[in-house]
PDB file of C-alpha atoms in Angstrom:
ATOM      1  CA  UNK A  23     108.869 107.263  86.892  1.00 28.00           C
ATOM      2  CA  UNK A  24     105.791 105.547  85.805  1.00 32.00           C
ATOM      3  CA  UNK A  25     107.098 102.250  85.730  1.00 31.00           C
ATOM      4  CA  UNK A  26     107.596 102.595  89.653  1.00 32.00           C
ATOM      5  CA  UNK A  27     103.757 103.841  90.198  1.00 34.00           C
ATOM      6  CA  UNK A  28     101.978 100.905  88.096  1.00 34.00           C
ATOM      7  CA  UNK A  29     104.500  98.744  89.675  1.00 32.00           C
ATOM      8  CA  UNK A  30     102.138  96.285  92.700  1.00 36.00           C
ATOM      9  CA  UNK A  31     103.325  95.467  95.605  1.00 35.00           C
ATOM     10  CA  UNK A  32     104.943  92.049  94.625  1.00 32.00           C
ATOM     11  CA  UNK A  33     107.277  93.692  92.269  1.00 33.00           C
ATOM     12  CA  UNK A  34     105.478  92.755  89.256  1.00 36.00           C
ATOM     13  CA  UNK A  35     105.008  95.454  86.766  1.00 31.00           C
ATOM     14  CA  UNK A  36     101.310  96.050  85.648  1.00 34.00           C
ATOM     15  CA  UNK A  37      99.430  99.302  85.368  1.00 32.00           C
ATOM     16  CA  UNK A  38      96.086  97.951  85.232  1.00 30.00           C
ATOM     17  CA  UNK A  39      93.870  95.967  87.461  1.00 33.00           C
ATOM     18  CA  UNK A  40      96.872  93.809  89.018  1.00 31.00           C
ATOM     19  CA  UNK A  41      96.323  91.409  91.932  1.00 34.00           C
ATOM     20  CA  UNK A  42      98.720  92.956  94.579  1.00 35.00           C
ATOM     21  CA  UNK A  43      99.687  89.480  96.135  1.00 33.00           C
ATOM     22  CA  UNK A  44      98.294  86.252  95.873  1.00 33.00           C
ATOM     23  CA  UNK A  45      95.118  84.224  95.694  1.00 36.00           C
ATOM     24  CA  UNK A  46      91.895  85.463  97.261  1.00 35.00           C
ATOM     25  CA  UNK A  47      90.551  84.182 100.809  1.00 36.00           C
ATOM     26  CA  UNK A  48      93.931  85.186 102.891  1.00 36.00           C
ATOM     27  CA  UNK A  49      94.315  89.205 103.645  1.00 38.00           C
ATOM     28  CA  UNK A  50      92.871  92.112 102.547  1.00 33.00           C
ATOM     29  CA  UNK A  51      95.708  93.252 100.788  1.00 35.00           C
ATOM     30  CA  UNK A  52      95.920  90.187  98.331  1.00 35.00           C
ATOM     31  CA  UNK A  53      92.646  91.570  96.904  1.00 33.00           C
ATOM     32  CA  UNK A  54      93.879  95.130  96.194  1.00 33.00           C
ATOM     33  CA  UNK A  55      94.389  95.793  92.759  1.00 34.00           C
ATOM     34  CA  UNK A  56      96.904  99.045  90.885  1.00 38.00           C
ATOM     35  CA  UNK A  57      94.792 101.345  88.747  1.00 35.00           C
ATOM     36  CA  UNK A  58      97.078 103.872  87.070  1.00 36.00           C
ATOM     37  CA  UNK A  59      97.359 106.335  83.898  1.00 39.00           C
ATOM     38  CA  UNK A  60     100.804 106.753  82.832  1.00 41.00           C
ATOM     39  CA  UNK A  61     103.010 109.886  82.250  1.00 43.00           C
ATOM     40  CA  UNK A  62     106.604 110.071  82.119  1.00 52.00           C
ATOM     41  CA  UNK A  63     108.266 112.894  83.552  1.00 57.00           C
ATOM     42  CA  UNK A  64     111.342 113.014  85.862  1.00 79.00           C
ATOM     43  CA  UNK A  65     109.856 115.494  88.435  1.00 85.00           C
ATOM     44  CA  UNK A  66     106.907 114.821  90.259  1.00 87.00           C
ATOM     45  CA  UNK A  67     105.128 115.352  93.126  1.00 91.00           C
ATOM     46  CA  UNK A  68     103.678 112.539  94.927  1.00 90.00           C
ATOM     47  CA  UNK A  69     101.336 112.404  97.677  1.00 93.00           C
ATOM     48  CA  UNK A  70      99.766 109.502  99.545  1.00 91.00           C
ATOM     49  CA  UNK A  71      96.709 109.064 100.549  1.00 92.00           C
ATOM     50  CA  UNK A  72      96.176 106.136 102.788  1.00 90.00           C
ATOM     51  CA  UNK A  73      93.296 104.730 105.109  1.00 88.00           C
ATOM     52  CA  UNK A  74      93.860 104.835 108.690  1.00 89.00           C
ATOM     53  CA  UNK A  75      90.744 102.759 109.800  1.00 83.00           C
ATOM     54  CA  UNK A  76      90.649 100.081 112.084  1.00 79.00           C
ATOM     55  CA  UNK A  77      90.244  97.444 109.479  1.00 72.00           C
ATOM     56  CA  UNK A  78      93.968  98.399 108.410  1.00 72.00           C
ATOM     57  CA  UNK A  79      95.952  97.548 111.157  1.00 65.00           C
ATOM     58  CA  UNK A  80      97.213  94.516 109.169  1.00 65.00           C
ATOM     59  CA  UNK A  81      98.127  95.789 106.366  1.00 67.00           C
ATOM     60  CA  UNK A  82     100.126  98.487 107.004  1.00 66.00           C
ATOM     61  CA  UNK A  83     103.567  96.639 107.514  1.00 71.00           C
ATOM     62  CA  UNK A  84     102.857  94.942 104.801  1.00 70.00           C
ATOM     63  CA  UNK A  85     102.659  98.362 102.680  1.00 67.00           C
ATOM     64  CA  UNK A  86     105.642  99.786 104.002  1.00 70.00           C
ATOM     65  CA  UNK A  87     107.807  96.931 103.098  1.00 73.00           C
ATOM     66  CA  UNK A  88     106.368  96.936  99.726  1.00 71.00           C
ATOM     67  CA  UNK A  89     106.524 100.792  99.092  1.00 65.00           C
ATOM     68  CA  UNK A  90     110.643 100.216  99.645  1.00 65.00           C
ATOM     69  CA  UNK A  91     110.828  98.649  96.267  1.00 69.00           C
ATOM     70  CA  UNK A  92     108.638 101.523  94.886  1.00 70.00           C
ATOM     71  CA  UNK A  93     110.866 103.868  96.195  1.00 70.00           C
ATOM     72  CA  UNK A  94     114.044 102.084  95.348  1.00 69.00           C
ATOM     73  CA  UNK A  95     112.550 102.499  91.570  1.00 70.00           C
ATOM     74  CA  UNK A  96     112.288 106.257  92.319  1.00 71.00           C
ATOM     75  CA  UNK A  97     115.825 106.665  93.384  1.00 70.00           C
ATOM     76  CA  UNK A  98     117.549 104.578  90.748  1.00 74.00           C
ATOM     77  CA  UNK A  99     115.853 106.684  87.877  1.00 73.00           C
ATOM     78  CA  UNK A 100     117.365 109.948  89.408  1.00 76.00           C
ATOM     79  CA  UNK A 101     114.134 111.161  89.732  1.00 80.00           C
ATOM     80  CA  UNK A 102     113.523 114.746  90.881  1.00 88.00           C
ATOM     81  CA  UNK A 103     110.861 113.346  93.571  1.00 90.00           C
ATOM     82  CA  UNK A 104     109.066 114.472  96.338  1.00 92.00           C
ATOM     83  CA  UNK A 105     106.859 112.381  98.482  1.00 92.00           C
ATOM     84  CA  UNK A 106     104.142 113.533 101.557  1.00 96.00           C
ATOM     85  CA  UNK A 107     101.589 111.212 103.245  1.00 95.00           C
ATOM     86  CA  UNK A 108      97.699 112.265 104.642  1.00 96.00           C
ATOM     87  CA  UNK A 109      95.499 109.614 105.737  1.00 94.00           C
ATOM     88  CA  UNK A 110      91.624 109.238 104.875  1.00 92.00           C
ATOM     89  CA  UNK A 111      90.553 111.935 108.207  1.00 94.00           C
ATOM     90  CA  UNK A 112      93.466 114.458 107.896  1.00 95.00           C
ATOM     91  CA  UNK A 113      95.109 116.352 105.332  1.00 95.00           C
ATOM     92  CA  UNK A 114      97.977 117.019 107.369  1.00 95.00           C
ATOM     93  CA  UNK A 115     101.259 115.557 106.101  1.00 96.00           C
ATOM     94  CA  UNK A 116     102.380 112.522 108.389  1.00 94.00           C
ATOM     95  CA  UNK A 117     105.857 112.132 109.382  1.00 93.00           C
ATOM     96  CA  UNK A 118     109.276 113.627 110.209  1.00 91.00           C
ATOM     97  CA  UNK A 119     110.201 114.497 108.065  1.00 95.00           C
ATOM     98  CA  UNK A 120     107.342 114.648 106.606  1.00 96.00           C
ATOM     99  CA  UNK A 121     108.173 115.858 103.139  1.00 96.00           C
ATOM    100  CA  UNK A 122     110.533 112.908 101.734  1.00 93.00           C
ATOM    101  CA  UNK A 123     113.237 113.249  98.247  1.00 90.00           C
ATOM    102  CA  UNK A 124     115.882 111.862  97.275  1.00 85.00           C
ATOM    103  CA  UNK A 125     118.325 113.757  99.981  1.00 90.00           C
ATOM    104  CA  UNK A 126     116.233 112.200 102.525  1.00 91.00           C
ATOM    105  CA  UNK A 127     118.758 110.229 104.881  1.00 92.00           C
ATOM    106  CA  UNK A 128     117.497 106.696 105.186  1.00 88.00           C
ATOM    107  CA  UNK A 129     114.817 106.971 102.288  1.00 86.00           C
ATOM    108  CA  UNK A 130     113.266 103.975 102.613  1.00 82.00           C
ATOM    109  CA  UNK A 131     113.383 103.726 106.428  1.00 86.00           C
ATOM    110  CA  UNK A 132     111.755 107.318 106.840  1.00 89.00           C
ATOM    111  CA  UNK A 133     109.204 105.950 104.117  1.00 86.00           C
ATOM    112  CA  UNK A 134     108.016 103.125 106.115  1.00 84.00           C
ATOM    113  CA  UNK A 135     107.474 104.884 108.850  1.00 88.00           C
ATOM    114  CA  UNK A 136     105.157 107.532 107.353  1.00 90.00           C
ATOM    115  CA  UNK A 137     103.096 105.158 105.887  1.00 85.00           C
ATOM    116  CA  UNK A 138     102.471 103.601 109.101  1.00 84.00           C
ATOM    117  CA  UNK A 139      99.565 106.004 110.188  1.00 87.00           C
ATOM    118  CA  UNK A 140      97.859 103.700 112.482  1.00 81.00           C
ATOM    119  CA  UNK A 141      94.342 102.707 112.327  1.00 79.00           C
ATOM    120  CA  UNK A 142      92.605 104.726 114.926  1.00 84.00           C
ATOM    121  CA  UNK A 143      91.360 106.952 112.210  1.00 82.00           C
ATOM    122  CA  UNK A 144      87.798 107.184 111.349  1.00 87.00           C
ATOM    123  CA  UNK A 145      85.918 104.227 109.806  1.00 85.00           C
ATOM    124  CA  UNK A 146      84.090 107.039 107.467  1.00 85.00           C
ATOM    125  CA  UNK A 147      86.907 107.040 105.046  1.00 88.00           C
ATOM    126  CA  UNK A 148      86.990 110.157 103.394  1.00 92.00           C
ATOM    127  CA  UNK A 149      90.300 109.956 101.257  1.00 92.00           C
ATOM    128  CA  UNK A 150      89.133 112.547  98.023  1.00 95.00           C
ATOM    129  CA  UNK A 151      87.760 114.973 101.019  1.00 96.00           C
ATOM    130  CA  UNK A 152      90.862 115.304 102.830  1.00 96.00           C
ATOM    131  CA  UNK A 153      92.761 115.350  99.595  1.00 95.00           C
ATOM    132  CA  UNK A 154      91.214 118.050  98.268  1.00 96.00           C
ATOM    133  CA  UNK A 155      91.779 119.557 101.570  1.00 96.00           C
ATOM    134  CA  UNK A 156      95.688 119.155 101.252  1.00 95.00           C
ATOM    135  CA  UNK A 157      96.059 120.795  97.857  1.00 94.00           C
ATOM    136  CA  UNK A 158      94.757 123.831  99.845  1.00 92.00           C
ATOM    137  CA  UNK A 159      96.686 123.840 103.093  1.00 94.00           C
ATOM    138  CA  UNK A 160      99.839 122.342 101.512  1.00 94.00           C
ATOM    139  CA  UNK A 161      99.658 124.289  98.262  1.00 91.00           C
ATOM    140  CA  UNK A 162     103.748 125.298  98.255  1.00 93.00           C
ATOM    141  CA  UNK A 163     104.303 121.724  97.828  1.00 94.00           C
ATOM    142  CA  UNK A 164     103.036 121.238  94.934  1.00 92.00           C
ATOM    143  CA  UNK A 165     105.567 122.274  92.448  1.00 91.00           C
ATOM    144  CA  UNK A 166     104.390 124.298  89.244  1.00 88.00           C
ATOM    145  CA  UNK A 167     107.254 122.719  86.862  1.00 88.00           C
ATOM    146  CA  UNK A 168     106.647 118.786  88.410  1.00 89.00           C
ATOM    147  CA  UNK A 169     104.105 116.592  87.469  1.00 87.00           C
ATOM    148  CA  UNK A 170     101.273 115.230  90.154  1.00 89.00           C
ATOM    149  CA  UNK A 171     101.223 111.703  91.069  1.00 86.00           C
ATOM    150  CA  UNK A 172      98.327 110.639  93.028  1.00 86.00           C
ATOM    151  CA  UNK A 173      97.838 107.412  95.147  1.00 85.00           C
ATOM    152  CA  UNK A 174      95.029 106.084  97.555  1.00 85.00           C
ATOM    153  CA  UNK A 175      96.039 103.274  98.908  1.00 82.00           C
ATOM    154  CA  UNK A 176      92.730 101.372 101.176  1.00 80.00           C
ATOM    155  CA  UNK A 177      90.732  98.424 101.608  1.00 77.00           C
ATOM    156  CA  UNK A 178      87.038 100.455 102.039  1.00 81.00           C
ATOM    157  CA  UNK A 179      85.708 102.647  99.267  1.00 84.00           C
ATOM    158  CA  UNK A 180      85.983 106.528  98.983  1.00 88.00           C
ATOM    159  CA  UNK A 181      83.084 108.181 100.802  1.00 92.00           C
ATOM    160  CA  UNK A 182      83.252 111.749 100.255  1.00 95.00           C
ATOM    161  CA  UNK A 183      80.282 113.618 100.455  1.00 94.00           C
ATOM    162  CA  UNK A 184      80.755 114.714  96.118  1.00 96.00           C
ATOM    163  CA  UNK A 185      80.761 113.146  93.648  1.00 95.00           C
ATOM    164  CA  UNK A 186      83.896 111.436  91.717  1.00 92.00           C
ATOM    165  CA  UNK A 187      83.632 113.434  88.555  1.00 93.00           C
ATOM    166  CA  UNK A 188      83.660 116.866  91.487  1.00 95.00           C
ATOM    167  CA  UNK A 189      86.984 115.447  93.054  1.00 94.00           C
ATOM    168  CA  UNK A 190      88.387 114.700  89.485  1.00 88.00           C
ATOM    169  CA  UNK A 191      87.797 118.191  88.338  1.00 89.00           C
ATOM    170  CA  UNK A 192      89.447 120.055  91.463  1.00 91.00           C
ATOM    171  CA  UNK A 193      92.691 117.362  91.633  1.00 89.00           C
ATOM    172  CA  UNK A 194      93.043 118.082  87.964  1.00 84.00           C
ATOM    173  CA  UNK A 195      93.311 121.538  88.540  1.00 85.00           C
ATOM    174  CA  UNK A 196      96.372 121.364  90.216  1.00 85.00           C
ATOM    175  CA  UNK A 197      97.666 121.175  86.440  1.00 82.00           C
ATOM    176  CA  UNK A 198      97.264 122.990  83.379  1.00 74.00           C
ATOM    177  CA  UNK A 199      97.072 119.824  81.551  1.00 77.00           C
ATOM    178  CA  UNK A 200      95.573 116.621  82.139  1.00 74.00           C
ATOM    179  CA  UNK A 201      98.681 114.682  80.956  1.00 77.00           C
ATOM    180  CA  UNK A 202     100.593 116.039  83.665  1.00 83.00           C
ATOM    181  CA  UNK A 203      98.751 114.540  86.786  1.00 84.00           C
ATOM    182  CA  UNK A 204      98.532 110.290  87.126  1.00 81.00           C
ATOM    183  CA  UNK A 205      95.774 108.873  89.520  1.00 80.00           C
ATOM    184  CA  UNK A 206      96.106 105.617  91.277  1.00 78.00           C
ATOM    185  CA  UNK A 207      94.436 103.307  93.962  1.00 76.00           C
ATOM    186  CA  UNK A 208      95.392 100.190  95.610  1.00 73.00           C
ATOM    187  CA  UNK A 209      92.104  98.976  96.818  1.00 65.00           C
ATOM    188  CA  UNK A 210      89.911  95.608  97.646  1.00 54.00           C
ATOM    189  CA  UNK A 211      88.015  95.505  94.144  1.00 52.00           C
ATOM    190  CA  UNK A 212      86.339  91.592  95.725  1.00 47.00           C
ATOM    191  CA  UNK A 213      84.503  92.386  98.609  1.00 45.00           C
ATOM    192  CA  UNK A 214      85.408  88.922 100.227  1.00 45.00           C
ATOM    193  CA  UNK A 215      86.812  90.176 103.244  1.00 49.00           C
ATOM    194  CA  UNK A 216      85.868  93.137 105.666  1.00 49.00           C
ATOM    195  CA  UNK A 217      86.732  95.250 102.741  1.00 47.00           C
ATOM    196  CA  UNK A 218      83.914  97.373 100.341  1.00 53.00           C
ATOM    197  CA  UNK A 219      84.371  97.418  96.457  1.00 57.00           C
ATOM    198  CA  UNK A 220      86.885 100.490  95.312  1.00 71.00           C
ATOM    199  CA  UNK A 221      84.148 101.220  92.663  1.00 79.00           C
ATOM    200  CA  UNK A 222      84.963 105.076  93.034  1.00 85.00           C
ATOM    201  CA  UNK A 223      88.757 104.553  93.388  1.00 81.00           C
ATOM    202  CA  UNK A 224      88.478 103.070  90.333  1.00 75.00           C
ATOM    203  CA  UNK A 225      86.248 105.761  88.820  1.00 81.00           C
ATOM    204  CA  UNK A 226      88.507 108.172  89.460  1.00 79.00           C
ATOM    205  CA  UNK A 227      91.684 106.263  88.076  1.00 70.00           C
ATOM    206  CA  UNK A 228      89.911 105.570  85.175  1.00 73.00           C
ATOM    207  CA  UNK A 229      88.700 109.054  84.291  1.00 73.00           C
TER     208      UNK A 229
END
């Protein structure tokens, strides 16, 4: 399973501080970098966190498209998965379905298009917030015997009103042990486009 999260958008398999795509100066996205701890465990829940500011609106299609691959590493494991999408101003699961697995007809298809949450969100991204906010209105999704895979996938930084080590400490929770939840972020780590530093992103991945 962890081989498909620290896998970048390109295909390339890297768990730490890989370019998603490219040399710098072209898209947002080609500045993002993976940030992941790996477990291995073939059940896990998995839920996506992803900006839906105005400054994504190009980037999106480009995530989708990648995210096929991911789940195409998912499905070829026979992984007990199950994947749900909020955005950075919502905790409400996106999509319909809106909780995908494996049964899912048309996987990938039904993938892309929850990922695909638009960018008429809020430019105050608030993507630990609205997490926390889902572990509490979607709590029967998270399964007691199934790992927790986080990922945050933006080009602005985190700007929930606590503090990363506050966040940590309630998405850990989720688990008895700290082994059985992995933290990730796709973010722009270069500041050289519209794009702010995922300093706390990668705080939290890191802790």
């Amino acid at each position: 399973i962890d081989e498909g999260l620290s896998s970048n958008a390109c295909g390339e398999c890297g768990p730490v501080q890989t370019n998603v795509c490219g040399e710098c100066g072209d898209d947002p996205i080609e500045h993002w970098a993976f940030v992941a701890k790996e477990n291995a465990n073939n059940k896990v829940d998995i839920l996506f966190v992803i900006d839906n500011s105005q400054s994504m609106s190009n980037n999106q299609t480009q995530l989708a498209s990648s995210f096929s691959n991911f789940i195409g590493n998912f499905v070829l494991m026979n992984a007990d998965f199950q994947i749900a999408v909020i955005t950075t101003d919502s905790a409400s699961f996106r999509g319909n379905p809106s909780i995908l697995s494996a049964a899912t007809p048309d996987l990938a298809a039904r993938f892309a298009t929850n990922v695909k949450v638009g960018s008429n969100g809020s430019n105050t991204e608030k993507a630990f917030l609205y997490t926390e906010k889902s572990l509490t209105d979607h709590v029967t999704y998270f399964r007691s015997d199934a790992r927790f895979a986080l990922v945050f996938l933006g080009d602005e930084d985190d700007q929930s009103p606590n503090s990363v080590n506050y966040y940590y400490s309630i998405f850990n929770g989720v688990k008895g042990q700290p082994e059985d939840i992995t933290m990730a972020a796709i973010f722009d780590y270069t500041n050289c486009d519209n794009g702010s530093a995922g300093q706390r992103f990668s705080q939290m991945a890191a802790l």
